[in-house]
PDB file of C-alpha atoms in Angstrom:
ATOM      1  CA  UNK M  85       0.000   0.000   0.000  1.00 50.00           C
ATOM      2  CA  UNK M  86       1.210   3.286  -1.149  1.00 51.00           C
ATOM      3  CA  UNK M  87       1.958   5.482   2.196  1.00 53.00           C
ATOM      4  CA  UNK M  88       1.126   9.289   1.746  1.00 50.00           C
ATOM      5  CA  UNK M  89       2.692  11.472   3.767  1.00 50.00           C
ATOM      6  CA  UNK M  90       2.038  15.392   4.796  1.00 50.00           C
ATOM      7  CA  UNK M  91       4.244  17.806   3.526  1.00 52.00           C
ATOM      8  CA  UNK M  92       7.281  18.931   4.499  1.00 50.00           C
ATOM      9  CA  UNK M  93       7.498  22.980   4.574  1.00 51.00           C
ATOM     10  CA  UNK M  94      10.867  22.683   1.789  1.00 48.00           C
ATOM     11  CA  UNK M  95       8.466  20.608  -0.419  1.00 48.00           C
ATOM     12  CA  UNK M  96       5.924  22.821  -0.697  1.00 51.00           C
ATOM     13  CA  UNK M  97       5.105  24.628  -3.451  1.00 51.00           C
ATOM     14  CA  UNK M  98       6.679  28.544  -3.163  1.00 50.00           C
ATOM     15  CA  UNK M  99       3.936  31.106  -3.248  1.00 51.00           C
ATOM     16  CA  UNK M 100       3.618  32.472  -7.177  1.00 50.00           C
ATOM     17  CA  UNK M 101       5.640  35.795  -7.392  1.00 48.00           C
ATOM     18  CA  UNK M 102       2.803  38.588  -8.564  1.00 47.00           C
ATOM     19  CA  UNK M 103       2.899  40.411 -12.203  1.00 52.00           C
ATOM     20  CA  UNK M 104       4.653  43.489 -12.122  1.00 53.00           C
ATOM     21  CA  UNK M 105       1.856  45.891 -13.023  1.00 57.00           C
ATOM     22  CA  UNK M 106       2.225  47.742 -16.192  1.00 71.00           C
ATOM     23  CA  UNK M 107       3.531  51.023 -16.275  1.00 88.00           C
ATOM     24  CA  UNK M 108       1.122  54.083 -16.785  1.00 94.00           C
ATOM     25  CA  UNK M 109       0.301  55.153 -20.457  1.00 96.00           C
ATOM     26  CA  UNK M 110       2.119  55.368 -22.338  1.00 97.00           C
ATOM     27  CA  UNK M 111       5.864  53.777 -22.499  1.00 96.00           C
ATOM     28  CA  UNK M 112       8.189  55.020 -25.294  1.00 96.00           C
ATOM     29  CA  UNK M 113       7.295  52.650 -27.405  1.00 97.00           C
ATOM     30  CA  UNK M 114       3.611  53.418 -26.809  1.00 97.00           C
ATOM     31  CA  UNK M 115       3.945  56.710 -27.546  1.00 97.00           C
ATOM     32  CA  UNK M 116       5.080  55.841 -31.016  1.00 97.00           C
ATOM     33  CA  UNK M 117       2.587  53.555 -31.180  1.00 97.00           C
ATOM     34  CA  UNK M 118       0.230  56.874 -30.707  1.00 96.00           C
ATOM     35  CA  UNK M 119       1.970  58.547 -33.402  1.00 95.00           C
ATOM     36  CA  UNK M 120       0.515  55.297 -35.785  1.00 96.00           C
ATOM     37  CA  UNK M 121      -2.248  55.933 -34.820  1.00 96.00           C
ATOM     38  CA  UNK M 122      -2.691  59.478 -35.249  1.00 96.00           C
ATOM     39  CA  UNK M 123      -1.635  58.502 -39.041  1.00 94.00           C
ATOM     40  CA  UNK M 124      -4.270  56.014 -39.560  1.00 96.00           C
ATOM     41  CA  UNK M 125      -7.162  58.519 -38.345  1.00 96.00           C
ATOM     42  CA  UNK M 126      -5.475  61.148 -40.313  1.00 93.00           C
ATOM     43  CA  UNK M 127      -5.686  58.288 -43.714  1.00 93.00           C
ATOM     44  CA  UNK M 128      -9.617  57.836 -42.107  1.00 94.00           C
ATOM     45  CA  UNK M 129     -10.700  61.585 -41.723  1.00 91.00           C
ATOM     46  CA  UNK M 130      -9.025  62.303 -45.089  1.00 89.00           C
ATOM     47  CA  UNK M 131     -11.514  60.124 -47.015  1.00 90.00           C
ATOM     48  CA  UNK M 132     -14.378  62.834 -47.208  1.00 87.00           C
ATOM     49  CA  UNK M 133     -11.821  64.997 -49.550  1.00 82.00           C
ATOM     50  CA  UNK M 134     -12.510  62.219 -51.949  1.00 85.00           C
ATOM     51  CA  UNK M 135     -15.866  62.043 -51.595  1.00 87.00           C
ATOM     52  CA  UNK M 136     -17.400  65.545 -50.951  1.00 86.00           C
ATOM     53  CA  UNK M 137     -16.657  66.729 -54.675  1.00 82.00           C
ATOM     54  CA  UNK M 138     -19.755  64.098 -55.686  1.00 87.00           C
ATOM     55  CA  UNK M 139     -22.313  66.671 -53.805  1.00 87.00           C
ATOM     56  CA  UNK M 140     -20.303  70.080 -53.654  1.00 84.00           C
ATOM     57  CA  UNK M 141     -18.177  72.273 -55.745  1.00 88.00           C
ATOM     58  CA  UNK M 142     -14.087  71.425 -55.865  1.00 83.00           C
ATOM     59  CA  UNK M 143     -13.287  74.558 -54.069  1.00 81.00           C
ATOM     60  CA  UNK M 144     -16.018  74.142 -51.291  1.00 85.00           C
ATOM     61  CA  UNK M 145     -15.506  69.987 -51.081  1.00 85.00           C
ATOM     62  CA  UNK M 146     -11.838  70.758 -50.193  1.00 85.00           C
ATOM     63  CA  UNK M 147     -11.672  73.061 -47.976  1.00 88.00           C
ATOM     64  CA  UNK M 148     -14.638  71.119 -45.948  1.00 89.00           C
ATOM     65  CA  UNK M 149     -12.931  68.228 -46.431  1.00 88.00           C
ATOM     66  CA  UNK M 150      -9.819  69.612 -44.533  1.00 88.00           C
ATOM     67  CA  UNK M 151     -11.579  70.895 -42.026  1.00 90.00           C
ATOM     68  CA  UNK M 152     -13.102  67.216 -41.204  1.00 91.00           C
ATOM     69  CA  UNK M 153      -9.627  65.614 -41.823  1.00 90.00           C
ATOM     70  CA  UNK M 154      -8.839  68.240 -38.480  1.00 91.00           C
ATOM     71  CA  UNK M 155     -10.720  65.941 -36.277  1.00 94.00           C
ATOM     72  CA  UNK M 156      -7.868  63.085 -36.666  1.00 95.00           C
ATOM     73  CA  UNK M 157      -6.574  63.967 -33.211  1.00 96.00           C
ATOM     74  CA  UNK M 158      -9.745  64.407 -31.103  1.00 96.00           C
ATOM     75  CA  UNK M 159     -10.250  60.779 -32.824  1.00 96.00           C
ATOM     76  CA  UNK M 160      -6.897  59.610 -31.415  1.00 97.00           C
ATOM     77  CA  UNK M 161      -8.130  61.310 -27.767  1.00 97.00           C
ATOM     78  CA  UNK M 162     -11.237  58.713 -28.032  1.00 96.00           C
ATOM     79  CA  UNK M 163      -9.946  55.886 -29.467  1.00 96.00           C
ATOM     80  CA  UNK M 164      -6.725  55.939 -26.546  1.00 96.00           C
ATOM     81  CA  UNK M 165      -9.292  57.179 -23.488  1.00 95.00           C
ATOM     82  CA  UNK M 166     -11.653  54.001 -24.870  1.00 94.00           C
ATOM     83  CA  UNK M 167      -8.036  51.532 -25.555  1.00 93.00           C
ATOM     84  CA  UNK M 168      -6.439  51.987 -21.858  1.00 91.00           C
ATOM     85  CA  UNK M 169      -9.319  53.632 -19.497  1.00 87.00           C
ATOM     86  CA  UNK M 170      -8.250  55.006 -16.233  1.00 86.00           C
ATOM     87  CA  UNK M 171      -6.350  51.864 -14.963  1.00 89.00           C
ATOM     88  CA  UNK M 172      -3.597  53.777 -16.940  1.00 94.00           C
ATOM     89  CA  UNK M 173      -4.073  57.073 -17.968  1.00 95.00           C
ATOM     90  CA  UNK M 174      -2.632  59.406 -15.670  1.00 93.00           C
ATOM     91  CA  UNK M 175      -5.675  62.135 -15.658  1.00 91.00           C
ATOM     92  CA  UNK M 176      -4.786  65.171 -17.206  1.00 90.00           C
ATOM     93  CA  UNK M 177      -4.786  68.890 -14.638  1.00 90.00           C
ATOM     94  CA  UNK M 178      -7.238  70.880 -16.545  1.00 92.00           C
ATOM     95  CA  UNK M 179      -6.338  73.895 -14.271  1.00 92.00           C
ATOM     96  CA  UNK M 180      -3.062  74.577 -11.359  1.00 90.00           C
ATOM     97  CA  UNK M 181      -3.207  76.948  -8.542  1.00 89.00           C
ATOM     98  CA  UNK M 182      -1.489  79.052 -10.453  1.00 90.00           C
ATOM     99  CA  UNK M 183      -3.718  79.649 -12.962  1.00 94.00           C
ATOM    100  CA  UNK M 184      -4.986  83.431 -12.808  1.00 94.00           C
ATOM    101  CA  UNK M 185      -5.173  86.378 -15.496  1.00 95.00           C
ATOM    102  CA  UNK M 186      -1.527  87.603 -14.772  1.00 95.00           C
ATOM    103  CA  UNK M 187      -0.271  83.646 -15.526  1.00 96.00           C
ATOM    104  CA  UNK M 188      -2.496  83.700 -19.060  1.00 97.00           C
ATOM    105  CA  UNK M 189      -1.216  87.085 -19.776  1.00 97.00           C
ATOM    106  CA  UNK M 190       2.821  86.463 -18.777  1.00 97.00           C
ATOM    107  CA  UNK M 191       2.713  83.226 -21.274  1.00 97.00           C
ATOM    108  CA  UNK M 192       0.393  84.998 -23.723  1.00 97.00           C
ATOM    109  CA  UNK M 193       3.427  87.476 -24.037  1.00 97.00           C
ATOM    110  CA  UNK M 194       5.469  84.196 -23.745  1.00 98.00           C
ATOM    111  CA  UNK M 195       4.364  83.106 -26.628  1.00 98.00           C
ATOM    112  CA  UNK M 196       4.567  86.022 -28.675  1.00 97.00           C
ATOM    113  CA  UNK M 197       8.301  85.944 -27.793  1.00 98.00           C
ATOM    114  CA  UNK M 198       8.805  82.429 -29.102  1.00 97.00           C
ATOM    115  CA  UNK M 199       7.460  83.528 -32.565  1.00 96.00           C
ATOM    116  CA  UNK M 200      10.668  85.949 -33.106  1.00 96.00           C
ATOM    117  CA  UNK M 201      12.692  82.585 -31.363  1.00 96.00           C
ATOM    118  CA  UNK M 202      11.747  80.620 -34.218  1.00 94.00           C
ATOM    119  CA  UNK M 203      12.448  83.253 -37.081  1.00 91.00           C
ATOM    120  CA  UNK M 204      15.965  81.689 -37.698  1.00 92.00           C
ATOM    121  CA  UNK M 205      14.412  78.363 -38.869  1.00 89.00           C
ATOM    122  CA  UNK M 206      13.008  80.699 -41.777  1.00 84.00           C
ATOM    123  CA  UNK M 207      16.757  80.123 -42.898  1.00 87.00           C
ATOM    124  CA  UNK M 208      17.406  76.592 -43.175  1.00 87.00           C
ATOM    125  CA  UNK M 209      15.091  76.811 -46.718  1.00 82.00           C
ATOM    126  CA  UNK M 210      13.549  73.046 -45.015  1.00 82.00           C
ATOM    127  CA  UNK M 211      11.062  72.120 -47.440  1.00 79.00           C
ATOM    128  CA  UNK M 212       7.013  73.069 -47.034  1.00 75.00           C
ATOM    129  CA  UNK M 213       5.603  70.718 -49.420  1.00 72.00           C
ATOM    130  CA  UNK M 214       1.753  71.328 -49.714  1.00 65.00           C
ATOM    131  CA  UNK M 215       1.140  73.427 -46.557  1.00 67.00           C
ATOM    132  CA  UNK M 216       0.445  77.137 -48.727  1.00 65.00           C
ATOM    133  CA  UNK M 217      -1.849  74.727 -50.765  1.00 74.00           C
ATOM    134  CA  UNK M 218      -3.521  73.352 -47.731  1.00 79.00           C
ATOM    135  CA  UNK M 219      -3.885  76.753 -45.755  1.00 78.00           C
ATOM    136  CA  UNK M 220      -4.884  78.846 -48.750  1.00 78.00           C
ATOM    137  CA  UNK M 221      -7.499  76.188 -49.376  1.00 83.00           C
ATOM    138  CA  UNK M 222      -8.973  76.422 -45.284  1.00 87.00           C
ATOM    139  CA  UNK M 223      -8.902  79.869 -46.038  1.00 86.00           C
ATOM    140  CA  UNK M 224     -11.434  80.266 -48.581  1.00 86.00           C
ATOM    141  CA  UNK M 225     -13.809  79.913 -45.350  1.00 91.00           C
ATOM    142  CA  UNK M 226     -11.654  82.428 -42.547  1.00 93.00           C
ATOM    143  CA  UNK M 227     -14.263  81.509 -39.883  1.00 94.00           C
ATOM    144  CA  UNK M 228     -14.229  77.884 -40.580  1.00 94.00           C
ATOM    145  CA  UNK M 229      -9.986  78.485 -40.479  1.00 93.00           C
ATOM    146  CA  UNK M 230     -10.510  80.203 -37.212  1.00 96.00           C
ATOM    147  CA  UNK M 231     -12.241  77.299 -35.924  1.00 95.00           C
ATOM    148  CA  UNK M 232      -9.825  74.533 -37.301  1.00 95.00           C
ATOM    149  CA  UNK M 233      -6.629  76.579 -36.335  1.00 95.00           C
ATOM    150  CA  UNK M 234      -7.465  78.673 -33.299  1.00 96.00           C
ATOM    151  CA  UNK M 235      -9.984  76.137 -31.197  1.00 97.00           C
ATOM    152  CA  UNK M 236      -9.829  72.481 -32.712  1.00 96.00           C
ATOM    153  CA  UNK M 237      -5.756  72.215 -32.974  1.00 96.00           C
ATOM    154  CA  UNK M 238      -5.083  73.765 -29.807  1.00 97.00           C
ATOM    155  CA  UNK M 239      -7.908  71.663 -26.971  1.00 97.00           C
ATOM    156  CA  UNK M 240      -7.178  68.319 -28.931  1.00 97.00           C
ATOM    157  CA  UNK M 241      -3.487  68.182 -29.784  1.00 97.00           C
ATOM    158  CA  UNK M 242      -3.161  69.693 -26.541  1.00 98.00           C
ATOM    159  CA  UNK M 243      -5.416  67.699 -24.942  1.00 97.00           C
ATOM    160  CA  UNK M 244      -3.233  64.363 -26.506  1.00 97.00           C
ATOM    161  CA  UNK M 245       0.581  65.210 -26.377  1.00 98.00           C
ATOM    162  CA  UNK M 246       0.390  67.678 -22.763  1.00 97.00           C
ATOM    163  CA  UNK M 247      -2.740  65.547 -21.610  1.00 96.00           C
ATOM    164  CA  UNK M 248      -2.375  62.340 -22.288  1.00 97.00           C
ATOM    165  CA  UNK M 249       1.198  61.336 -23.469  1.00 98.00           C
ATOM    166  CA  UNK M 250       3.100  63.680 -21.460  1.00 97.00           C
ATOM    167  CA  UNK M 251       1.810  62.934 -17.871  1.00 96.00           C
ATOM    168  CA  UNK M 252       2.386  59.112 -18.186  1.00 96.00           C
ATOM    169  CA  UNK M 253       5.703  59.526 -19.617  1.00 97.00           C
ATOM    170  CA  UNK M 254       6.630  62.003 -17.168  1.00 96.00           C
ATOM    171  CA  UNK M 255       5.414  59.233 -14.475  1.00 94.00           C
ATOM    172  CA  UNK M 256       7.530  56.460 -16.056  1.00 96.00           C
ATOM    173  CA  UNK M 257      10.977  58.803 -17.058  1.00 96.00           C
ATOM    174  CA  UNK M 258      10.313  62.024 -15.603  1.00 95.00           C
ATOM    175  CA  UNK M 259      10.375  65.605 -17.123  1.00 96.00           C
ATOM    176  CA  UNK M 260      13.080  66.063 -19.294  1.00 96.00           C
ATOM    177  CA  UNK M 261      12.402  62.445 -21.200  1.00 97.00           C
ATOM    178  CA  UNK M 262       9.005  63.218 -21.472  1.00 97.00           C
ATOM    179  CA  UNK M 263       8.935  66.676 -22.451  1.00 98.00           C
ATOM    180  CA  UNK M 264      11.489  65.335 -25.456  1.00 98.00           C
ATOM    181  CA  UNK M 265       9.291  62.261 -26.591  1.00 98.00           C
ATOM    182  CA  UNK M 266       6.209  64.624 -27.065  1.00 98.00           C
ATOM    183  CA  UNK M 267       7.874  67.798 -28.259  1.00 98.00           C
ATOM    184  CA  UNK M 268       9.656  65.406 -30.886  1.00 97.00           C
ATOM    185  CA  UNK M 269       6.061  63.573 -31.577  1.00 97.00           C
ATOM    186  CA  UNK M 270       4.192  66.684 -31.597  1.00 97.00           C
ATOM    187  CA  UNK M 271       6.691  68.042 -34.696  1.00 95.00           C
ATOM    188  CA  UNK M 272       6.492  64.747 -36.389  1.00 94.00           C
ATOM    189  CA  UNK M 273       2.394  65.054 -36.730  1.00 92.00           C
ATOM    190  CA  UNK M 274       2.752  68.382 -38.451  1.00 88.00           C
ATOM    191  CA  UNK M 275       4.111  66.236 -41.292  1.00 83.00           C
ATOM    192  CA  UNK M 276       6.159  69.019 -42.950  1.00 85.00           C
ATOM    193  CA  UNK M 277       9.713  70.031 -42.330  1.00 85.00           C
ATOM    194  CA  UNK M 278       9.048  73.426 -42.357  1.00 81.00           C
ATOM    195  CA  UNK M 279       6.867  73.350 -39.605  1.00 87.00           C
ATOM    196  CA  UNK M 280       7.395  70.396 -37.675  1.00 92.00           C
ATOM    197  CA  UNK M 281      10.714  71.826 -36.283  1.00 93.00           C
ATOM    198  CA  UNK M 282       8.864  75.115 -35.231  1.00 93.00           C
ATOM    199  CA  UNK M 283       6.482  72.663 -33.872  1.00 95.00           C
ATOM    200  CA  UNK M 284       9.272  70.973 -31.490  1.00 97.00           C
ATOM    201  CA  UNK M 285      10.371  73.671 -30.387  1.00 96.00           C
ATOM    202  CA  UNK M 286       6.807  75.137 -29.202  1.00 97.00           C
ATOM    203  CA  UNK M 287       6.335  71.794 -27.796  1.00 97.00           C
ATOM    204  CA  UNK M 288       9.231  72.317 -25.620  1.00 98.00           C
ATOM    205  CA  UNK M 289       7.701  75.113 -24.142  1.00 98.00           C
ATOM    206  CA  UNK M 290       4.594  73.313 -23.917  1.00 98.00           C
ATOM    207  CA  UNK M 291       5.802  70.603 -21.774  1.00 97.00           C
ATOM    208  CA  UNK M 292       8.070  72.643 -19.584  1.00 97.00           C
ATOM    209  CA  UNK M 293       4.512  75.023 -19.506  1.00 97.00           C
ATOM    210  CA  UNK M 294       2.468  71.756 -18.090  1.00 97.00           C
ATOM    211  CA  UNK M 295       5.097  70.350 -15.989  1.00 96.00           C
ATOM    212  CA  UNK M 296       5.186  73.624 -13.862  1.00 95.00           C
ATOM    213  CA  UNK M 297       2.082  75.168 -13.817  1.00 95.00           C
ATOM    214  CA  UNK M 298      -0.196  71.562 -14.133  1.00 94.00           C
ATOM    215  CA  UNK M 299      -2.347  73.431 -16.296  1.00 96.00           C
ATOM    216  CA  UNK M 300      -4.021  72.322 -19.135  1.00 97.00           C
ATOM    217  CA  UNK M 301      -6.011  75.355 -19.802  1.00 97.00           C
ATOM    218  CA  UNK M 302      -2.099  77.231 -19.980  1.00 97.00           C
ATOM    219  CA  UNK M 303      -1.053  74.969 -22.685  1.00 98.00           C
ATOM    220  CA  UNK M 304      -4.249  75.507 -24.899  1.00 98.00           C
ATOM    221  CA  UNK M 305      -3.986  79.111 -24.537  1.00 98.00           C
ATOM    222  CA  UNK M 306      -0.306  79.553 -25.667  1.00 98.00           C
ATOM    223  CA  UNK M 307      -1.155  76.887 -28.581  1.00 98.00           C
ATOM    224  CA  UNK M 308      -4.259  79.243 -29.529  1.00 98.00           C
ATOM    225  CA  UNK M 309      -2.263  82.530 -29.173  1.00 98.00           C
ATOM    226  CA  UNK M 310       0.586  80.782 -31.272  1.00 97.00           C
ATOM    227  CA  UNK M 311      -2.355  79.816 -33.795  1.00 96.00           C
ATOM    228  CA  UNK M 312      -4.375  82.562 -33.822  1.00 97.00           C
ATOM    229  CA  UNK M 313      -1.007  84.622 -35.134  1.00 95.00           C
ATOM    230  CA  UNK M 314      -0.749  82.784 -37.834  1.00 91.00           C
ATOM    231  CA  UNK M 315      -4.721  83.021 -38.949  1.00 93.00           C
ATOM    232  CA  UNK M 316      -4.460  86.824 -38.769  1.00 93.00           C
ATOM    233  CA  UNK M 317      -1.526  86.874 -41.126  1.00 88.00           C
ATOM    234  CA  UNK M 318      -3.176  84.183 -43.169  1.00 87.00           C
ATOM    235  CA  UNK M 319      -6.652  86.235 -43.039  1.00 89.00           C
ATOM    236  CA  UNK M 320      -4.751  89.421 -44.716  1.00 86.00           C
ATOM    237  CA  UNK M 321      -3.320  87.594 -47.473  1.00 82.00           C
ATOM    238  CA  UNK M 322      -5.624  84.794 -47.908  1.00 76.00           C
ATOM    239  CA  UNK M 323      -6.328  86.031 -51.541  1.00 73.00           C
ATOM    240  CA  UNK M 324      -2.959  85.862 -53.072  1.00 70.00           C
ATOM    241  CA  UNK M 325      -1.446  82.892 -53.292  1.00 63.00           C
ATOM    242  CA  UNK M 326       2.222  84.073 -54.158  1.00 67.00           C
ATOM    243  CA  UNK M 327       2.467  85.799 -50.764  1.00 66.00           C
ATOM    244  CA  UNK M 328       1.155  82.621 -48.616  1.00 61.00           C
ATOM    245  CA  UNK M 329       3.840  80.447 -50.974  1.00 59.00           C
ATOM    246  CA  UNK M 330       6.244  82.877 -49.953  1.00 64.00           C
ATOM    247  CA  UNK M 331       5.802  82.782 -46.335  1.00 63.00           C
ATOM    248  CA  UNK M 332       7.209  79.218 -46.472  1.00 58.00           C
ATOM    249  CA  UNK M 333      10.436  79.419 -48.651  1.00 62.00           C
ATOM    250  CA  UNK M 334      14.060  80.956 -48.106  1.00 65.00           C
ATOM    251  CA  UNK M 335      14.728  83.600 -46.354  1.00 69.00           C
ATOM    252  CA  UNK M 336      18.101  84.834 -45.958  1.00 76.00           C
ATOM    253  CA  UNK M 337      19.538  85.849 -42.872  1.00 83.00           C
ATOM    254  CA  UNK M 338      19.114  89.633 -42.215  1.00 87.00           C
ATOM    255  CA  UNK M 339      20.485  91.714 -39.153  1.00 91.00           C
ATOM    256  CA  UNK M 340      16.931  93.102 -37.843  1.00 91.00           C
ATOM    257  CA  UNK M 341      15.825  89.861 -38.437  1.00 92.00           C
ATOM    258  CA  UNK M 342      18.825  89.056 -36.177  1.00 94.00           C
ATOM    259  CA  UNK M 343      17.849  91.002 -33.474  1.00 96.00           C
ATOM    260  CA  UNK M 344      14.554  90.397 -33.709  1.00 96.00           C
ATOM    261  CA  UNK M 345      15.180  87.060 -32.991  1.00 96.00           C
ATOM    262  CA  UNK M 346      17.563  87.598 -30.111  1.00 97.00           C
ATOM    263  CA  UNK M 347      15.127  90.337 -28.026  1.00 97.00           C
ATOM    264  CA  UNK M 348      12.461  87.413 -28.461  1.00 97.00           C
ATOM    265  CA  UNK M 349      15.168  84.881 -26.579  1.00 97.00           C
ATOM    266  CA  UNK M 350      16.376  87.450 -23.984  1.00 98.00           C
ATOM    267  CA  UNK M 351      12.454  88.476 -23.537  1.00 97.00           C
ATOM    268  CA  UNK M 352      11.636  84.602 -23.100  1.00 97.00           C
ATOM    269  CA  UNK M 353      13.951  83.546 -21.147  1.00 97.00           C
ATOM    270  CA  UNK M 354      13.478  86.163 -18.498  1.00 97.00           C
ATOM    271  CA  UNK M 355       9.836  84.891 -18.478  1.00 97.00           C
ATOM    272  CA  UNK M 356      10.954  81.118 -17.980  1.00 97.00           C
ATOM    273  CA  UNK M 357      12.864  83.052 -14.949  1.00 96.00           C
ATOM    274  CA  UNK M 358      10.204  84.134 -13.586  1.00 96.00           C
ATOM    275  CA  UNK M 359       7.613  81.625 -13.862  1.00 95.00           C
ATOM    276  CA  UNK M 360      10.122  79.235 -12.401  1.00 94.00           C
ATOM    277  CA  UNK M 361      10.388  81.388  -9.262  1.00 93.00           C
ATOM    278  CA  UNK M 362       6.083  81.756  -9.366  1.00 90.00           C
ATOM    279  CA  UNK M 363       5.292  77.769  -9.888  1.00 90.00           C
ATOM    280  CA  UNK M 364       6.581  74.995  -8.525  1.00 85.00           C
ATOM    281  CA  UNK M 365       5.952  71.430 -10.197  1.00 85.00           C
ATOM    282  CA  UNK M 366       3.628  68.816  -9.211  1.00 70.00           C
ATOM    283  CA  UNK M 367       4.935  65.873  -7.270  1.00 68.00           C
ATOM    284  CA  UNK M 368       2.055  63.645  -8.946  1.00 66.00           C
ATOM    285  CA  UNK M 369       4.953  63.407 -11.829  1.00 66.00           C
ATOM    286  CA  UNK M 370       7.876  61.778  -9.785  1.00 56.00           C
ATOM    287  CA  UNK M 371       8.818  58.513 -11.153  1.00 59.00           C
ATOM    288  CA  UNK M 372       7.080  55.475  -9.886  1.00 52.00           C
ATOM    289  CA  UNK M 373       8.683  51.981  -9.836  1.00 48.00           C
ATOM    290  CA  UNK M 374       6.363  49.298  -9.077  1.00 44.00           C
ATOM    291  CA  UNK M 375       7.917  46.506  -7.402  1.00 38.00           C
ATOM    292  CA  UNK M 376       5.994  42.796  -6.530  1.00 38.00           C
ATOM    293  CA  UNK M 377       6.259  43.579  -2.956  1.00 35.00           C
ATOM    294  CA  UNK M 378       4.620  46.591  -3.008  1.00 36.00           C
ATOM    295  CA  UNK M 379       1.785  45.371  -5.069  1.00 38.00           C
ATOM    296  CA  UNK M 380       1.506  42.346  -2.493  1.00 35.00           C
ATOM    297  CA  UNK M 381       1.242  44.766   0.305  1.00 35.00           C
ATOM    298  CA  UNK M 382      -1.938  46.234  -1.106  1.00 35.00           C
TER     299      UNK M 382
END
């Protein structure tokens, strides 16, 4: 007869080590993985530009049809809010305690200042492939512009790279990291070397904006200010095509151009200054390591 006996404690099985848990939203590799995404809505949105000219006229049909191919991003907001819920998101800060008029106005004039940053990039003659096309086309409708350029782009790019992307890489490789991934992201969607790089750089701002004030709101005002520049010079020359074309091509280097560009840097970086001595970033950001043992103790 076979004798069974009990156990001995070194023959018993050893207690099954627990999953790390994942990492908030997104990793690096993630947040390329948004960038995809973004594409494929922008492929999706883009199909009424081929099919609008069946019911309205060319000129109409196109520059609807860009205007719908806008709402790529706030389909990339859904679509990742819908793919990884709350277990993952880090929730965006729609407002800081800092927020106040004198905060909107100091980064309003913030923002102006970055504009004459950015002239320089006027000389690197990087190419603008169909964007005078594109904007003369939005245009043809200047309210319909001012909506696309001055209210869509700024809550729902915003409301993806500084609300979404950002915080979770900022949780899983802090500030600097994270404020590099999405600038570099947020100049890649622009999908045109003349502006992407202006793009980067605003999005440097933009992170470094978020990460010390926690304010959403902040970020979509500079990104509307930045925006809403560009529509009024758009607005005044929307009927000549030669002078949007030109806004896009070489520029060679000139001396008040020159100093234009360096009163903007001295004027912006005393502003950083001071903002860095009125906010103080959130802790909520600080990297987090989750370990087995600490999930056990839960």
């Amino acid at each position: 007869m076979e004798h069974i006996y009990p156990q001995e404690p070194y023959m018993m099985a050893a207690p099954a080590t627990p999953r790390r848990p994942k990492k908030a939203y997104p990793t690096y590799a993630e947040s390329w993985g948004a960038l995809g995404w973004f594409l494929l809505a922008s492929i999706v949105m883009g199909i009424p530009l081929l099919v609008l000219p069946q019911w309205l006229p060319q000129a109409q049909a196109e520059t609807y049809g860009i205007a719908i191919g806008s709402f790529a991003t706030a389909v990339v907001v859904w679509f990742l809010i819908k793919l990884e819920g709350p277990k993952r998101i880090v929730p965006a800060s729609w407002s800081g305690q800092h927020d106040n008029a004198r905060l909107y106005a100091i980064i309003a004039v913030a923002t102006l200042a970055l504009l004459y940053v950015r002239i320089p990039i006027h000389w690197l003659n990087l190419p603008s492939w169909s964007l005078p096309d594109m904007l003369l086309k939005l245009m043809a409708q200047p309210a319909l512009g001012f909506v696309v350029l001055c209210v869509l782009a700024p809550v729902f790019e915003e409301w993806l790279f500084r609300g979404i992307l950002l915080p979770g890489l900022m949780r899983n490789y802090g500030p600097t990291k994270a404020i590099l991934q999405t600038s570099l992201l947020f100049g890649i969607i622009h999908l045109n070397p003349a502006q992407s790089l202006s793009a980067a750089l605003l999005g440097v701002f933009l992170g470094w904006l978020y990460y010390r004030t926690g304010s959403l709101r902040a970020c979509i005002l500079v990104h509307a200010v930045n925006n809403f520049v560009a529509w009024v010079g758009l607005f005044m020359i929307r009927t000549d095509k030669d002078a949007i074309a030109q806004m896009t091509k070489y520029e060679a280097p000139s001396w008040p151009l020159a100093a234009a560009a360096l009163v903007g840097a001295v004027v912006l970086v005393l502003i950083i200054r001071y903002l860095q001595r009125l906010t103080k970033p959130s802790e909520d950001y600080a990297i987090v390591e989750a370990s087995p043992v600490a999930e056990t103790a839960r």
